[in-house]
Coordinates of C-alpha atoms in Angstrom, one line a residue:
Chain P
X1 CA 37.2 -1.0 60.0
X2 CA 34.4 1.3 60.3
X3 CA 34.1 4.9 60.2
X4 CA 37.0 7.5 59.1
X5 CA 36.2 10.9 57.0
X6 CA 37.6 13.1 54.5
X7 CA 39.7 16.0 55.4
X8 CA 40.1 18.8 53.9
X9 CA 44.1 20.6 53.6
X10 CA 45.6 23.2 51.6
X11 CA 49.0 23.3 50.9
X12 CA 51.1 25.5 48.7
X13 CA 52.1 23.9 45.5
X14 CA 55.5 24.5 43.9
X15 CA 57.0 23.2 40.8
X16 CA 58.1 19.4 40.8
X17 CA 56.1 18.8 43.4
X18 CA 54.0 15.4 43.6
X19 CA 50.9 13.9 45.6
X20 CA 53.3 12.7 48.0
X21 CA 55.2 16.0 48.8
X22 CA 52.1 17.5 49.5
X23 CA 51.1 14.8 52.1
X24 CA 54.5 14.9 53.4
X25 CA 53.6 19.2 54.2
X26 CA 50.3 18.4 55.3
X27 CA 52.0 16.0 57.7
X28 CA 54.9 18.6 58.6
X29 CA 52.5 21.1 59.3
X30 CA 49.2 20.7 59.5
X31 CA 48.6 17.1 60.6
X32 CA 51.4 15.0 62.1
X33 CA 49.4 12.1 63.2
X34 CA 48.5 11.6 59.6
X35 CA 49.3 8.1 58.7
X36 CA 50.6 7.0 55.2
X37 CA 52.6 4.3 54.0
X38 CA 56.0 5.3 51.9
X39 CA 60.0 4.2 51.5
X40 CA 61.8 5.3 48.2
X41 CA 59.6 8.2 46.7
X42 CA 61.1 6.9 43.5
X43 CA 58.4 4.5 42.0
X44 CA 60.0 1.5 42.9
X45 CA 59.3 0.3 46.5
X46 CA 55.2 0.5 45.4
X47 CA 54.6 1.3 49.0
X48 CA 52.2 4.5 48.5
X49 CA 49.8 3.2 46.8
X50 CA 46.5 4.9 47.1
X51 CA 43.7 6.4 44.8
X52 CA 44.0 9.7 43.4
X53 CA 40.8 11.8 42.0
X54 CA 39.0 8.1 42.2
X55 CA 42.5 6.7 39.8
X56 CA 44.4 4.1 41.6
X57 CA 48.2 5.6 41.4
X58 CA 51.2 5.8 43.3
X59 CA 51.9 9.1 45.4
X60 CA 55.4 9.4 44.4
X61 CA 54.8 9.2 40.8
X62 CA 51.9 11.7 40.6
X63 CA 53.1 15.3 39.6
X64 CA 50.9 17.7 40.9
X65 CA 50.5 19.6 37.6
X66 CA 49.1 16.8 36.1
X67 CA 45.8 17.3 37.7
X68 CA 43.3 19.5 37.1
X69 CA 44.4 23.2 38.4
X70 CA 42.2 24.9 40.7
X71 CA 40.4 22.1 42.1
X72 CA 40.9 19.6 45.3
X73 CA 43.0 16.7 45.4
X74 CA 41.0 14.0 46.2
X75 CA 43.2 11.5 48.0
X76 CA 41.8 8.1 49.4
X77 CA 43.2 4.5 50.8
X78 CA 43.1 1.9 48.4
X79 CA 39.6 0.4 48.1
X80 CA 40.1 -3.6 47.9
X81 CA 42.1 -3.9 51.4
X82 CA 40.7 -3.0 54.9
X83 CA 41.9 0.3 56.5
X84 CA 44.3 0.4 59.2
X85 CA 44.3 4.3 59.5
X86 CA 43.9 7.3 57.0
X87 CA 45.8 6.1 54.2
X88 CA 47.3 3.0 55.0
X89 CA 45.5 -0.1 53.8
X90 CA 46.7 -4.0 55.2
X91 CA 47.7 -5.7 52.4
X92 CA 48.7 -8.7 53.8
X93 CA 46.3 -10.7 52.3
X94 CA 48.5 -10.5 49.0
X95 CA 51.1 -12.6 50.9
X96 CA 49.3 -15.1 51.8
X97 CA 48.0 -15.4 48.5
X98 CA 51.3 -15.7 47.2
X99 CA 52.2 -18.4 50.3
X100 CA 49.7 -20.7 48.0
X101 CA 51.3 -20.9 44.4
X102 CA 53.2 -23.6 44.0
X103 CA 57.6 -22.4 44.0
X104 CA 59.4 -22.3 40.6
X105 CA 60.8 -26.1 40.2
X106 CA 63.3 -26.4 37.8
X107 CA 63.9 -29.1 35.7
X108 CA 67.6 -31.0 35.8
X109 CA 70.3 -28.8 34.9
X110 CA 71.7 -28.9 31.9
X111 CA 75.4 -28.8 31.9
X112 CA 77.7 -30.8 34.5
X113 CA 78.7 -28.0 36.5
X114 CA 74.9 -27.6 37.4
X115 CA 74.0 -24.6 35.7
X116 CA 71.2 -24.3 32.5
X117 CA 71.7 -23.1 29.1
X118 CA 68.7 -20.9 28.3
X119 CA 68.6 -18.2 25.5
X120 CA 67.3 -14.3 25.9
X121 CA 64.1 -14.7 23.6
X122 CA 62.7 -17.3 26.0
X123 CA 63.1 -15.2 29.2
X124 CA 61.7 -12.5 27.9
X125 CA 58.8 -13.3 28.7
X126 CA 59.2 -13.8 32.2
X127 CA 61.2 -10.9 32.4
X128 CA 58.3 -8.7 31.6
X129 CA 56.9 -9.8 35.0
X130 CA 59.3 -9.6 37.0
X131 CA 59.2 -5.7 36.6
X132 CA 56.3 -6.1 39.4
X133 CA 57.2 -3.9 42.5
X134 CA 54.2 -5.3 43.8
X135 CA 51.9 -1.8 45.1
X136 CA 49.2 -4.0 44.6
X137 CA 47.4 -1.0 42.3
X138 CA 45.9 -4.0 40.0
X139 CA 44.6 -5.9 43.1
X140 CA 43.3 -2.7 43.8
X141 CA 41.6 -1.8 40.6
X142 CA 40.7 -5.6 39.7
X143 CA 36.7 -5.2 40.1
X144 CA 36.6 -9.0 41.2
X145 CA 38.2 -7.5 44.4
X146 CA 36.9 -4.2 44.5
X147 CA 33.1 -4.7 43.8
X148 CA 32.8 -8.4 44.1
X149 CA 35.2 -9.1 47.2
X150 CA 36.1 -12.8 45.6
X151 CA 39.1 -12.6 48.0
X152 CA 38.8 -16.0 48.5
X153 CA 38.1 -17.6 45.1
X154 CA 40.1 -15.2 42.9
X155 CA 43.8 -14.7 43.0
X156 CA 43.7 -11.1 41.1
X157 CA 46.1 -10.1 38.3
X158 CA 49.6 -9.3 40.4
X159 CA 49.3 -13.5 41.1
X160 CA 48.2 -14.3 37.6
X161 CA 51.2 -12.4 36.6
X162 CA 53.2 -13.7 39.0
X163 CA 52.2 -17.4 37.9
X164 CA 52.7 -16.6 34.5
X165 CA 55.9 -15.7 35.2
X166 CA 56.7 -19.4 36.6
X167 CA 54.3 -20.8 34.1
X168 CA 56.1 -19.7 30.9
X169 CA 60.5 -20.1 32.3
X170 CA 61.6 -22.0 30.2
X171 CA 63.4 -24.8 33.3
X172 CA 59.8 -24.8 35.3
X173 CA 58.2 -28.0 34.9
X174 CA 55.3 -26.7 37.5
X175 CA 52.1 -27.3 36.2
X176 CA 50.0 -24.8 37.7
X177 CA 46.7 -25.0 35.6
X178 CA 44.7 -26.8 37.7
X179 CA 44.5 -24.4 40.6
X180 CA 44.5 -21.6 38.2
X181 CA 40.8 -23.0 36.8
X182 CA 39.4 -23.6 40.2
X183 CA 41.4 -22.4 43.4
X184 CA 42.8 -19.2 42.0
X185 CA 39.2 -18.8 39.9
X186 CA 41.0 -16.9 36.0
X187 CA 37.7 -17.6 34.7
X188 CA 36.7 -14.6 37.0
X189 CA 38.9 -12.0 35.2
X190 CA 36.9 -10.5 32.5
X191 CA 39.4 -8.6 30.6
X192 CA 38.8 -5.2 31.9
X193 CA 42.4 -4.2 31.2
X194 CA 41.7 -1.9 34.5
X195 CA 45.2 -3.6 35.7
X196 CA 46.9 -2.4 32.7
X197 CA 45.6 0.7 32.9
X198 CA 47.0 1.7 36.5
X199 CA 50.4 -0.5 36.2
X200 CA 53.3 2.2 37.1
X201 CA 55.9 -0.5 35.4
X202 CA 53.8 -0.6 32.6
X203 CA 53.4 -4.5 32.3
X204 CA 50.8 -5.8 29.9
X205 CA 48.9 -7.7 32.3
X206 CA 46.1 -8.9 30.5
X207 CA 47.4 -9.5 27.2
X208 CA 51.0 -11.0 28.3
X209 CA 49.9 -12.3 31.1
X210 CA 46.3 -13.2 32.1
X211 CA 45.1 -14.1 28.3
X212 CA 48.3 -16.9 27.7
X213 CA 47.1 -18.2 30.9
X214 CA 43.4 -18.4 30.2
X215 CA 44.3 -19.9 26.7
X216 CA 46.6 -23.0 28.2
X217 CA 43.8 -23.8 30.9
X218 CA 41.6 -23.6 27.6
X219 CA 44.2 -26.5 26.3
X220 CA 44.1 -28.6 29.7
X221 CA 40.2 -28.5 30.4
X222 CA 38.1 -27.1 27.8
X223 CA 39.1 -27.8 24.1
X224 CA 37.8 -31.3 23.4
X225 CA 40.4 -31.7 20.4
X226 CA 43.6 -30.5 22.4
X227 CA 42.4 -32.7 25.1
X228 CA 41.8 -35.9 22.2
X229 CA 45.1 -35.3 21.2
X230 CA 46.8 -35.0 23.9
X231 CA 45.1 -38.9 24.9
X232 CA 46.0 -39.6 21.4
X233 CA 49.9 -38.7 21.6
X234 CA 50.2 -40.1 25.1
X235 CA 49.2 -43.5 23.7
X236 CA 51.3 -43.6 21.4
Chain S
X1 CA 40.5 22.6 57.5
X2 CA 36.6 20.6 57.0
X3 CA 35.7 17.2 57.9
X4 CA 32.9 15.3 56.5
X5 CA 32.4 12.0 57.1
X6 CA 32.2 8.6 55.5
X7 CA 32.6 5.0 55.9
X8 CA 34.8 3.3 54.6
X9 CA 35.9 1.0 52.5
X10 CA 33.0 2.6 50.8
X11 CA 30.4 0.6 48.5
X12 CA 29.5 3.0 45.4
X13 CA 26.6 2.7 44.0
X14 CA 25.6 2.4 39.9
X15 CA 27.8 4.4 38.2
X16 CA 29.2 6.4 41.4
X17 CA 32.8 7.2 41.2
X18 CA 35.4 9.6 42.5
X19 CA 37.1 10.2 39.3
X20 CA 36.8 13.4 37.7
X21 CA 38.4 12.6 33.6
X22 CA 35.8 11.5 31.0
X23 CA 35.5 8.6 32.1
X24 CA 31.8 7.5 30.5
X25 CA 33.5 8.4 26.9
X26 CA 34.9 5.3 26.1
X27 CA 32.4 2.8 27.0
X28 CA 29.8 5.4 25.2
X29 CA 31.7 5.4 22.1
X30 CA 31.9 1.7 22.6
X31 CA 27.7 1.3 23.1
X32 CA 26.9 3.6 20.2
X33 CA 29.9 2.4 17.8
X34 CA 28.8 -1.6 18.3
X35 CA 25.0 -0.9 18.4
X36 CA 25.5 0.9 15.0
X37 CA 26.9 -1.6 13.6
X38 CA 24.3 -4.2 14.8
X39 CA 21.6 -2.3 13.4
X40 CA 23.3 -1.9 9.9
X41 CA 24.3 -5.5 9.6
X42 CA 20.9 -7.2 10.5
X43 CA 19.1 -4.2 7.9
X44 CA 21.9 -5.1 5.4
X45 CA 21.6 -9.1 6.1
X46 CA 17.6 -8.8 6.0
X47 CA 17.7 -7.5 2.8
X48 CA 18.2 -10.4 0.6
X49 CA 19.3 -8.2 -2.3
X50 CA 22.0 -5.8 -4.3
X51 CA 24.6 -7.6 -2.7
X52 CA 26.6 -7.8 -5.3
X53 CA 27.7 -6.4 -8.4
X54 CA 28.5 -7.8 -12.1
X55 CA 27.7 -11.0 -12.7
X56 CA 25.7 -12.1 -15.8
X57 CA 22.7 -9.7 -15.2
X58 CA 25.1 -7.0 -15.4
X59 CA 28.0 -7.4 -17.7
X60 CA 30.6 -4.4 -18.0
X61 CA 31.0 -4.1 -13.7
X62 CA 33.4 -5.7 -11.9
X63 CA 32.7 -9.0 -9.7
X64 CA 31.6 -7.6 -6.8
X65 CA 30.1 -9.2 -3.7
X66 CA 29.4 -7.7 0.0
X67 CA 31.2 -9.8 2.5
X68 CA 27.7 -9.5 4.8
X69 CA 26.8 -13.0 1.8
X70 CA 29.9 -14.3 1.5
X71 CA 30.1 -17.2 0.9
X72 CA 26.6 -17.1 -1.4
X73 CA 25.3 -20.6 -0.6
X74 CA 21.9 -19.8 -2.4
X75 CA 21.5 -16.9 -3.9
X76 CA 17.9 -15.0 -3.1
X77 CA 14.8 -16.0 -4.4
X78 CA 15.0 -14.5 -8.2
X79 CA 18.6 -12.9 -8.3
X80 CA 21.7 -14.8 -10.0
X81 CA 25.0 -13.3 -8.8
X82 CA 27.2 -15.8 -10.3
X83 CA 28.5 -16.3 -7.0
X84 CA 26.4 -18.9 -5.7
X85 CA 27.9 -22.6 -4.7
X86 CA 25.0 -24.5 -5.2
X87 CA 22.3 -22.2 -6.9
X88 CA 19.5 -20.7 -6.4
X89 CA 17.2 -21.3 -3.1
X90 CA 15.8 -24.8 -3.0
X91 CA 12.0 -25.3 -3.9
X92 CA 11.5 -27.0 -0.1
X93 CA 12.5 -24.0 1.6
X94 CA 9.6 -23.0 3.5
X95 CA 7.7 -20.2 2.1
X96 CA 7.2 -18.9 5.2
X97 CA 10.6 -19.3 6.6
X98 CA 12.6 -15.9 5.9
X99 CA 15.7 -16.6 4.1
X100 CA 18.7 -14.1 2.9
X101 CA 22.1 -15.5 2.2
X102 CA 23.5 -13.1 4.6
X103 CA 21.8 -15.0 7.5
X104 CA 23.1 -18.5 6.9
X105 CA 26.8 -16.3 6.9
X106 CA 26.7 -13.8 9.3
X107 CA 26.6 -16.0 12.1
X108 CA 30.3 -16.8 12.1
X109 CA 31.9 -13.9 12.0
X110 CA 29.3 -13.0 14.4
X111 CA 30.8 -16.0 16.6
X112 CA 34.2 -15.0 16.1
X113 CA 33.7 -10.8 17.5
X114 CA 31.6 -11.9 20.5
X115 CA 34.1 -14.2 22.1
X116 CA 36.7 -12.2 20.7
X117 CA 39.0 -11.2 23.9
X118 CA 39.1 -7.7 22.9
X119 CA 35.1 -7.1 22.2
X120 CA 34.3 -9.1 25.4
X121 CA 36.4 -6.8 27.2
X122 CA 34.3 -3.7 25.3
X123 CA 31.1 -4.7 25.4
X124 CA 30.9 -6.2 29.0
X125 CA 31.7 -2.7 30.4
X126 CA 30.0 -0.7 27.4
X127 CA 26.7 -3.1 27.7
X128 CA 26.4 -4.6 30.5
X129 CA 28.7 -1.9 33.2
X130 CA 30.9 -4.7 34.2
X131 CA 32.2 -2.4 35.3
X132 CA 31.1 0.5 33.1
X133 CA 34.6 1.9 33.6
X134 CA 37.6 1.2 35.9
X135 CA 36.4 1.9 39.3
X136 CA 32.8 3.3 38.6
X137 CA 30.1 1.4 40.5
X138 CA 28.1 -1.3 39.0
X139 CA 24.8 -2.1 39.6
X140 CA 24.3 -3.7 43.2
X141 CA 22.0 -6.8 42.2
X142 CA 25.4 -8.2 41.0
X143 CA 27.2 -7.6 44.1
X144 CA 28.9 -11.0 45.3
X145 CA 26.8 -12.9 43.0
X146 CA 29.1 -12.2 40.1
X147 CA 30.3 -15.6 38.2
X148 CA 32.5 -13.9 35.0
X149 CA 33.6 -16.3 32.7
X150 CA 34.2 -18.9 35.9
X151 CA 31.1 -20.7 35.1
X152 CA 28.0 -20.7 32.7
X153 CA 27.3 -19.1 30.4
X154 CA 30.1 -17.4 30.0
X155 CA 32.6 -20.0 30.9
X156 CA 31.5 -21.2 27.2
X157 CA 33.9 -17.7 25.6
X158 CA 36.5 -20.6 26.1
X159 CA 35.4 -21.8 22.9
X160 CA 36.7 -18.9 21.4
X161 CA 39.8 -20.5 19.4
X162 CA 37.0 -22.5 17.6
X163 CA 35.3 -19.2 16.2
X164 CA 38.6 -18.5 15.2
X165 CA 39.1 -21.3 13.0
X166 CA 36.0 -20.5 11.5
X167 CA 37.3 -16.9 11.0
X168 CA 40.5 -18.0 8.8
X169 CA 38.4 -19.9 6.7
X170 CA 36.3 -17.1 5.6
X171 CA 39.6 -14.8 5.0
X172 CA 40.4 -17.4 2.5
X173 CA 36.7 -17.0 1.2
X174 CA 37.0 -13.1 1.3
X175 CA 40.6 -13.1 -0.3
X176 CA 39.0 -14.8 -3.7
X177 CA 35.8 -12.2 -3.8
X178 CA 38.8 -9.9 -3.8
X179 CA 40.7 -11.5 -6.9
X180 CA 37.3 -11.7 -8.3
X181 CA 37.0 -8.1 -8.0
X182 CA 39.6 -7.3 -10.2
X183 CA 37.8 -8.9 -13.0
X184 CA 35.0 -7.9 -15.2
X185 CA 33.2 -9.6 -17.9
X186 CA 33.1 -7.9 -21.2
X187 CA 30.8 -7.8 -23.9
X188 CA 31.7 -10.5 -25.3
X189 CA 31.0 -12.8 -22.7
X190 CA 34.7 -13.2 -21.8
X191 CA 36.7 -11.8 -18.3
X192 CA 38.9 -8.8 -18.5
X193 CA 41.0 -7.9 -16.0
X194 CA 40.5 -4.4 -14.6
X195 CA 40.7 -2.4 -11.1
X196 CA 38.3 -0.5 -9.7
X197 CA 37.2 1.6 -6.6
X198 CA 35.2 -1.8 -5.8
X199 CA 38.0 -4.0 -6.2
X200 CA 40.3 -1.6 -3.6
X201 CA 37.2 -1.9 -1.2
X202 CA 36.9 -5.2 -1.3
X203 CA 41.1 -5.9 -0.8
X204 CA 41.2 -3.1 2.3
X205 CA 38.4 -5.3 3.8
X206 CA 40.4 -8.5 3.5
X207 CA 43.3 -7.1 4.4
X208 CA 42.0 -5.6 7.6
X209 CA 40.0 -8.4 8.1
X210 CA 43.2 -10.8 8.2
X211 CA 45.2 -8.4 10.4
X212 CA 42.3 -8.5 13.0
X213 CA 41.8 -12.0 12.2
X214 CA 45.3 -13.0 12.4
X215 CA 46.3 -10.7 16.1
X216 CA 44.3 -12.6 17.7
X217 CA 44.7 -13.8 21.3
X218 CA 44.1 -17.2 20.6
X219 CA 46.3 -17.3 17.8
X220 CA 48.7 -15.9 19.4
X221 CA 48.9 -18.9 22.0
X222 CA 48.4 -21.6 19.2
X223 CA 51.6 -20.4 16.6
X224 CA 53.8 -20.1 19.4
X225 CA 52.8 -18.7 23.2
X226 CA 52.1 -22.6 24.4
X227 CA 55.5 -23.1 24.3
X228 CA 57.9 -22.3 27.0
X229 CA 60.8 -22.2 24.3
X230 CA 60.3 -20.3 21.6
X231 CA 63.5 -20.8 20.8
X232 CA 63.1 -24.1 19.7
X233 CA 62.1 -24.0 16.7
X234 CA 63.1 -20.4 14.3
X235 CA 59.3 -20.6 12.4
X236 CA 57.7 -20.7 15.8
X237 CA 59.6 -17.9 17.0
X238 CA 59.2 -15.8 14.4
X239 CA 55.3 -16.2 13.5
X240 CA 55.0 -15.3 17.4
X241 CA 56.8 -12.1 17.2
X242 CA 54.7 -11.5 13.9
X243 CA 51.4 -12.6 15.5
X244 CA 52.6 -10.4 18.9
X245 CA 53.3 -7.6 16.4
X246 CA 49.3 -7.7 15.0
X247 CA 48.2 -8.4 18.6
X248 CA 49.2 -5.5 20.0
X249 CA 47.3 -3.3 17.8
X250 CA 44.3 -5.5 18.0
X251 CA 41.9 -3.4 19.2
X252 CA 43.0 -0.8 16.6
X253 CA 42.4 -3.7 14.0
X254 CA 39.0 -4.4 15.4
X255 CA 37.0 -1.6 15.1
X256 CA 39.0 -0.6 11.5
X257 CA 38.1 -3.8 10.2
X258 CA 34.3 -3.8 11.3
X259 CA 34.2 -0.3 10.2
X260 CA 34.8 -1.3 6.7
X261 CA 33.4 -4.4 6.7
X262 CA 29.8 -2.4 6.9
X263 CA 31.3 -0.1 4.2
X264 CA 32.0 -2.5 1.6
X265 CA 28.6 -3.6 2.0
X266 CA 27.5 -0.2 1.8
X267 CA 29.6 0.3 -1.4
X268 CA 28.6 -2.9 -3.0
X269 CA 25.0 -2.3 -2.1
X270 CA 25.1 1.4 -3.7
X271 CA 26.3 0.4 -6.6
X272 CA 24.0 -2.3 -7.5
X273 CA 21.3 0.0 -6.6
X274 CA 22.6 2.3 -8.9
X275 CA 23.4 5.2 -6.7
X276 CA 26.5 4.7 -7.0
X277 CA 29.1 4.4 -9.8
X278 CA 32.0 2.0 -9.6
X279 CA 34.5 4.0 -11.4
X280 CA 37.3 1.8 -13.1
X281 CA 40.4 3.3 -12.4
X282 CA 42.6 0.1 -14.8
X283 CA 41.5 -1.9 -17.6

């Protein structure tokens, strides 16, 4: 969408207050056709998403005496999705990224009353990931998106997290690296760390997440030895 | 209430951002630490001499030797460190063909930084403003032309774990120079064990050297984050949590470890030049 301008409001600050509180005021009184997007005002929902002094951040989360006194606020939609009015974005192409990765597929259970037997230190992992409210902040960040709008050849880091999470449970048997190398284009990520930077559930992305991943497509396509071995030990 | 507008999503230009923190700090610390280091290593490696310390020219120091010419495959034309493998430089090297030990070494660990998932990271924002920070402009040639590491050249940092290897052999190298350190040869021809400021250079260097070495990414994957169980197998398990352990501080390990790697040169160098005194603090 085209067109759209920055507005200028001023609201009375109080103590506790956050970004959100403040565009809730300027929506009470000042503007009540202002449109923004926003559920549990608690960081968890990752609905009001948007970027703060030029820093991708959720609303809810931002106290407004962590910014620089004395000076505008600087609120703005999130930069990687298309508008659909003042600060709501349409995000929906996240969900039809996610449509695309292939579904957790367990292996055969382990016990005869069709349950598994897994222990803590090999879920962990996972667990790390599944933190992800999905507010789409690293999608937002990720300069593949942003700048280079690879929408359709990169995945971006909330689905190479999501992946990994599938990719490293223990009972997947997925293999996944394939469309990782070449439809979901990891080779694009270039280790930024700007999605770890602006994750409000403080997931490693790039060093949990993104890295292990880069490494085993490294195993599967690009390290002759691994890849003699592996002929090696099917033969035998 | 103003209005002034824009359109939007907008495209920033070089360098343009909205963000109103320091953001140009980092990567500028980044430029100026790395180029620094660049400048000393190739002066230090171009050299071809006082890179070490002791050795039968000069008996009563300690055995020291600047990692920059470790290992000393020849030493330079003239100079007998004692730490050579084969000896001195071969009568058919080309006269006219520069040669310093440092420059059939440096190379590796060279190698082993530049695809290093960390110093990629660093220096394509603080080099090349890939971005130059998180969401500051970059420069609009690149645009939608952008390839990362999805296809050459830089699809070849996959080689990364191969550097690596490289890497553990020299810690091995670097961990005798410092046992050697903490010997000396006497008067009377013989070794005498002794510790000096050298010899504490020389182990902080390999020590920080094997703690970047040894947190790294690729590492990491091989001892242990392949595996979907980790479980399976105790030694696994605990090297990953060890290796996790160093890898989370690796970028603290990275620029410690290249900071005294150009030290201990520095030091070694010093001291065979004679600016320097290598106190001996035992023996």
């Amino acid at each position: 969408m085209q067109g759209g301008g920055f507005k200028d409001y001023s609201v009375e600050v109080t103590d506790g207050m956050v970004v959100l509180d403040c565009i809730h005021k300027i929506q009470a009184e000042q503007a009540p056709d202002l449109a923004c997007r926003w559920n549990c005002k608690a960081g968890k929902c990752g609905s009001c998403s948007a970027e703060i002094n030029g820093k991708p951040a959720l609303m809810c989360m931002t106290r407004m005496e962590t910014l620089p006194p004395g000076e505008p606020v600087m609120v703005e939609p999130m930069q990687t999705f298309p508008i659909i009015r003042d600060l709501v974005t349409d995000v929906s192409w996240n969900y039809e990224v996610k449509k695309k990765i292939k579904p957790f597929k367990p292996r055969k259970p382990d016990n005869a009353d069709g349950t598994w037997t897994v222990f803590q230190e090999d879920v962990e992992r996972s667990q790390e990931f599944r933190k992800c409210i999905e507010c789409f902040l690293c999608q937002d960040v990720c300069h593949v998106l942003r700048d280079h709008h690879k929408h359709d050849e990169f995945i971006g880091p909330r689905f190479l997290v999501f992946t990994a999470a599938l990719e490293m449970n223990p009972l997947d048997t997925e293999n996944r690296l394939a469309d990782l190398k070449d439809r979901d284009g990891i080779g694009y990520c270039n280790i930024t760390k700007c999605c770890t930077k602006v994750c409000p559930e403080h997931i490693t992305i790039t060093d949990n997440a993104i890295i292990p991943l880069k490494e085993r497509v490294v195993d599967e396509f690009y390290d002759p030895l691994t890849m003699l071995f592996r002929v090696f030990r099917a033969r035998s | 209430m103003s209005r002034s507008p824009i359109s939007l999503p907008q495209v920033r230009g070089f360098l343009q951002t909205n963000r109103r923190d320091l953001w140009w700090l980092q990567p500028t610390a980044t430029l100026l630490g790395l180029l620094a280091f660049i400048v000393y290593s190739t002066w230090g490696a171009l050299q071809g001499t006082h890179y070490f310390l002791g050795g039968p020219s000069q008996i009563g120091s300690q055995h020291l030797l600047s990692p920059f010419y470790s290992p000393v495959i020849w030493d330079g034309a003239g100079l007998t460190s004692g730490h050579a493998w084969i000896g001195a430089l071969p009568s058919w090297w080309p006269a006219w063909l520069l040669f310093s030990p440092a420059l059939l070494i440096l190379p590796f660990p060279g190698f082993f930084r530049f695809t290093c998932y960390y110093y990629r990271g660093a220096y394509y924002k603080a080099f090349w403003g890939d971005p130059t920070s998180c969401t500051v402009g970059e420069p609009s040639f690149r645009g939608e032309n952008y390839r990362g590491e999805q296809k050459l050249p830089l699809i070849l940092q996959n080689l990364h774990r191969y550097a690596l290897y490289i890497a553990i052999i020299f810690i091995f190298i670097l961990g005798w120079d410092a046992f050697a350190s903490l010997w000396y040869t006497g008067s009377d021809g013989k070794d005498h064990f002794g510790i000096s400021i050298g010899s504490l250079v020389l182990t902080t260097n390999v020590v920080l050297l094997g703690g970047y070495t040894f947190g790294c990414h690729c590492w990491r994957h091989l001892v242990g984050g392949r595996h979907d169980c980790l479980s399976c197998s105790k030694m696994r398990q605990n090297a990953y949590e060890r290796v996790s352990w160093l890898n989370s501080r690796h970028m603290l390990f990275a620029w410690m470890s290249l900071f005294w790697v150009g030290f201990t040169d520095l030091y070694v160098r010093m001291c065979s030049m004679g600016i320097w005194t290598d106190w001996r603090l035992i023996g």
